[in-house]
Short mmCIF file of C-alpha atoms in Angstrom, two decimals:
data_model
loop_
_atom_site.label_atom_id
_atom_site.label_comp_id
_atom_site.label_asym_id
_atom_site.label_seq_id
_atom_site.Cartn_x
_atom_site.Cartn_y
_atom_site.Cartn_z
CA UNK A 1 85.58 104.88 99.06
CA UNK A 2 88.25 102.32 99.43
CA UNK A 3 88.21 100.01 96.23
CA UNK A 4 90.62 96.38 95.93
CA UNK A 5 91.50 95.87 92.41
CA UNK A 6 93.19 92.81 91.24
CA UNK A 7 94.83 91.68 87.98
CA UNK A 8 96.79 89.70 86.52
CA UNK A 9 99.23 90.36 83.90
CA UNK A 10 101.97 89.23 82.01
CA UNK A 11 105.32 89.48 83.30
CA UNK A 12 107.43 91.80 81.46
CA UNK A 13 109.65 94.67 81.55
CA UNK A 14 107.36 98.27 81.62
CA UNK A 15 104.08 96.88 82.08
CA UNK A 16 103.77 98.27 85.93
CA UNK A 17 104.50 101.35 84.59
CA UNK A 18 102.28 101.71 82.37
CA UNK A 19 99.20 100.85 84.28
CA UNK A 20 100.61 103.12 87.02
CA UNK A 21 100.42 105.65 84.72
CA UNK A 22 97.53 105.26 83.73
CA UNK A 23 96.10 105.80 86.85
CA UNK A 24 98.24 109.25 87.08
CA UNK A 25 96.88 110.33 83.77
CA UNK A 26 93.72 110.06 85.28
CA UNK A 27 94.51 111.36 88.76
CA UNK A 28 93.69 108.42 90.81
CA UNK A 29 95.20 108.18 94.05
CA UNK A 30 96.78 104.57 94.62
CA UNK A 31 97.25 103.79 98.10
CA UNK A 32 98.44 100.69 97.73
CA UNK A 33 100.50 98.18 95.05
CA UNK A 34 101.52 94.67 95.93
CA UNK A 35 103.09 92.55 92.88
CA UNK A 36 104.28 89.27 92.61
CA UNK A 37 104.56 85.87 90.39
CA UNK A 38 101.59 83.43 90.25
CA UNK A 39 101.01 79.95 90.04
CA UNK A 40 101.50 80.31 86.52
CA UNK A 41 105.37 81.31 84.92
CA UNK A 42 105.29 84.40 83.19
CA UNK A 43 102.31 85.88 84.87
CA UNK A 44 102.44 88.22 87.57
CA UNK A 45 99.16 89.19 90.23
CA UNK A 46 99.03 92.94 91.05
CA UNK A 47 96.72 94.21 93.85
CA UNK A 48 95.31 97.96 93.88
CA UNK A 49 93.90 100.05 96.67
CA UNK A 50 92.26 102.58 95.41
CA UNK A 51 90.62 105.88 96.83
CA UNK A 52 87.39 106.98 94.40
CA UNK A 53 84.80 108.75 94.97
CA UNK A 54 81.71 106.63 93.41
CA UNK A 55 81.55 103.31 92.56
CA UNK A 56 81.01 104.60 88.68
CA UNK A 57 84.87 105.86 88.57
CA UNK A 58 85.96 102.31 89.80
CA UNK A 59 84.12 101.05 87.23
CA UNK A 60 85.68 102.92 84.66
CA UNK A 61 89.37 102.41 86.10
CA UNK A 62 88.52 98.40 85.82
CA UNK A 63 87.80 99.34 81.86
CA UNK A 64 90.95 101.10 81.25
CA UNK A 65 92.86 98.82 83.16
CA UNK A 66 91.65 96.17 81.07
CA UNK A 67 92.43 98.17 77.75
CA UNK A 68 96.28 97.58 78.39
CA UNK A 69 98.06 95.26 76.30
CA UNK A 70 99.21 93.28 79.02
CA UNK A 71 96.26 92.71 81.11
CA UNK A 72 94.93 89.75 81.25
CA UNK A 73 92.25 89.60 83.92
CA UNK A 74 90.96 92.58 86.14
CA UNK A 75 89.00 92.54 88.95
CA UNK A 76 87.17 94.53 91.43
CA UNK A 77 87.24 92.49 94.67
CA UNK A 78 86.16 94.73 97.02
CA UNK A 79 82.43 93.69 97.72
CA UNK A 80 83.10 90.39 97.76
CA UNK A 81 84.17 87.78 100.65
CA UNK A 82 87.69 88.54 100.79
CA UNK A 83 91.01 87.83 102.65
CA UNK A 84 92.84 90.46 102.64
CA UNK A 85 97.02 90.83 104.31
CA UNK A 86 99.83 93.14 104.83
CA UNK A 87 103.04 92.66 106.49
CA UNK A 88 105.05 95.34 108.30
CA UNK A 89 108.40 95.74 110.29
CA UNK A 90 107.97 97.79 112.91
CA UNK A 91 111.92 99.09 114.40
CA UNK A 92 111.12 100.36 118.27
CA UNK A 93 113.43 102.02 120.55
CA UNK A 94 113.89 99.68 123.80
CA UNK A 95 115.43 100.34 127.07
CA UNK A 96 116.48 96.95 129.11
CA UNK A 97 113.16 98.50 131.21
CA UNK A 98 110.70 98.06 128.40
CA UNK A 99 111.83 95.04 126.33
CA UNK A 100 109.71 92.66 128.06
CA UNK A 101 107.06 94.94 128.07
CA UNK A 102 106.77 94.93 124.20
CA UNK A 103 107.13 91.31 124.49
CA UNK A 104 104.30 90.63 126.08
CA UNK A 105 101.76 93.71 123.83
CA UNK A 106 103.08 92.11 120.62
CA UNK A 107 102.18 88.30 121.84
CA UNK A 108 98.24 89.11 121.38
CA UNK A 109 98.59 90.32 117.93
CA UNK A 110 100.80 87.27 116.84
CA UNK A 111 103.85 89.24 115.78
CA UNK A 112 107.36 87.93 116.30
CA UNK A 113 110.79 89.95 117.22
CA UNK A 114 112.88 89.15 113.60
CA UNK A 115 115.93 91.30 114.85
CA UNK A 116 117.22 92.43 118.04
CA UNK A 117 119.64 95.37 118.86
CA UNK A 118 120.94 96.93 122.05
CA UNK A 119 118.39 100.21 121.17
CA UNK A 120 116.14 98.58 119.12
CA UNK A 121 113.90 95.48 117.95
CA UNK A 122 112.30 94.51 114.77
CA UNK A 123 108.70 93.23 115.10
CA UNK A 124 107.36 91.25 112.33
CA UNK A 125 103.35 91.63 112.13
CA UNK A 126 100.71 90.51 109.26
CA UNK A 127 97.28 91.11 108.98
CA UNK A 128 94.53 93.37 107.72
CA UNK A 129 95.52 96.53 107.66
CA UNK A 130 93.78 97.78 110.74
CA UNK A 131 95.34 95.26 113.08
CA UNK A 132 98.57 96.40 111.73
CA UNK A 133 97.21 100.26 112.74
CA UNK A 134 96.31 98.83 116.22
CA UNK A 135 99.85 97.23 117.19
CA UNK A 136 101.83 100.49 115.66
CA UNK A 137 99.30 102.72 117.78
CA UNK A 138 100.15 100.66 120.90
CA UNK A 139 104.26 100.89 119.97
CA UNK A 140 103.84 104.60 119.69
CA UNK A 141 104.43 105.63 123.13
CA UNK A 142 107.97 103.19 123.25
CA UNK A 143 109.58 105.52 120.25
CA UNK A 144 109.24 104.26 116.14
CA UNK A 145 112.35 104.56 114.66
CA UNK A 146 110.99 103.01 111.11
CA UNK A 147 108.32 101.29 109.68
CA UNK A 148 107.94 99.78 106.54
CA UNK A 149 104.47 97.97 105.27
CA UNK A 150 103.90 95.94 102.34
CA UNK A 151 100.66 97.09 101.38
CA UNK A 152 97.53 95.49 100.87
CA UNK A 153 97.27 91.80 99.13
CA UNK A 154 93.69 90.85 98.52
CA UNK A 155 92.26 87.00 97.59
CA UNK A 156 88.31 86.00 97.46
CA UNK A 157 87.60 83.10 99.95
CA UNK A 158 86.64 79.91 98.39
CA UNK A 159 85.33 78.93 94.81
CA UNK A 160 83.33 82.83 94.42
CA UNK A 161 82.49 83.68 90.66
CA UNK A 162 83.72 86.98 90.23
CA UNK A 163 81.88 89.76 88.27
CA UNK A 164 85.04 90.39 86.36
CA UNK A 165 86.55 91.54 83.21
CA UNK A 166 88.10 88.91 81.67
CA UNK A 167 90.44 88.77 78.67
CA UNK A 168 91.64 85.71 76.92
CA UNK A 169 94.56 84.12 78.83
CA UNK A 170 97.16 84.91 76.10
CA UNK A 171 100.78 84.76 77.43
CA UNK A 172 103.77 85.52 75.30
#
């Protein structure tokens, strides 16, 4: 089962790969990292998908996690009510045949040509992750010459208390 792990963490040199490894020492599979800066300077967010196989395991991952010197908040989002995003350039082959075609599939799914080649455009898409699968399903058939995807970023909707592990905001 597909589990969204959040923390936060200070921001410092080593400290993504540590909890990385951690998860390697352990053999998790992580399908998905996102990182970046918070509201607050010095402390970074971090979003995990992981793959376990009871709910048990990703209750034991959010107590190691939390065991790291530079954790400062962990949390296991996923049954909660959740917004979760990814963003992904999709590079398709285009003949002067199709181009409009692929203008008018992408319009549905609010994407937006970024870059535009003789061979080639860039489609910018976000969304959750399946809506992402649907509009690179439907580009299939023109040719995919590359696609690159952020991964998945995960926030709970409104003011929701979450059943988290919480450490003492300390930041260095």
């Amino acid at each position: 089962m597909k589990r969204i792990i959040t923390m936060t963490v200070n921001n410092r040199p080593g400290v993504l790969n540590r909890i990385t490894g951690l998860f390697t020492k352990r053999h998790y599979n992580i399908e998905s990292i996102t990182v970046g800066h918070t509201e607050t300077e010095g402390v970074s967010r971090m979003t995990f998908v992981v793959n376990v196989d009871d709910e048990r395991i990703a209750e034991q991952i959010t107590k190691q996690l939390n065991k790291q010197i530079d954790v400062l908040k962990v949390v296991d989002i996923t049954d909660q009510a959740i917004i979760v995003r990814e963003l992904a350039l999709i590079k398709v082959a285009v003949t002067a045949a199709t181009r409009g075609e692929i203008y008018t599939l992408i319009e549905p799914f609010r994407a937006a040509i970024v870059d535009v080649a003789r061979d080639s455009l860039v489609v910018q898409v976000t969304g959750e992750p399946e809506k992402i699968d649907a509009l690179i399903d439907l580009l299939k058939p023109y040719g995919l010459k590359e696609v690159a995807r952020t991964g998945t970023t995960a926030f709970p909707r409104g003011s929701q208390r979450a059943s988290s592990t919480n450490k003492s905001l300390f930041i260095i």
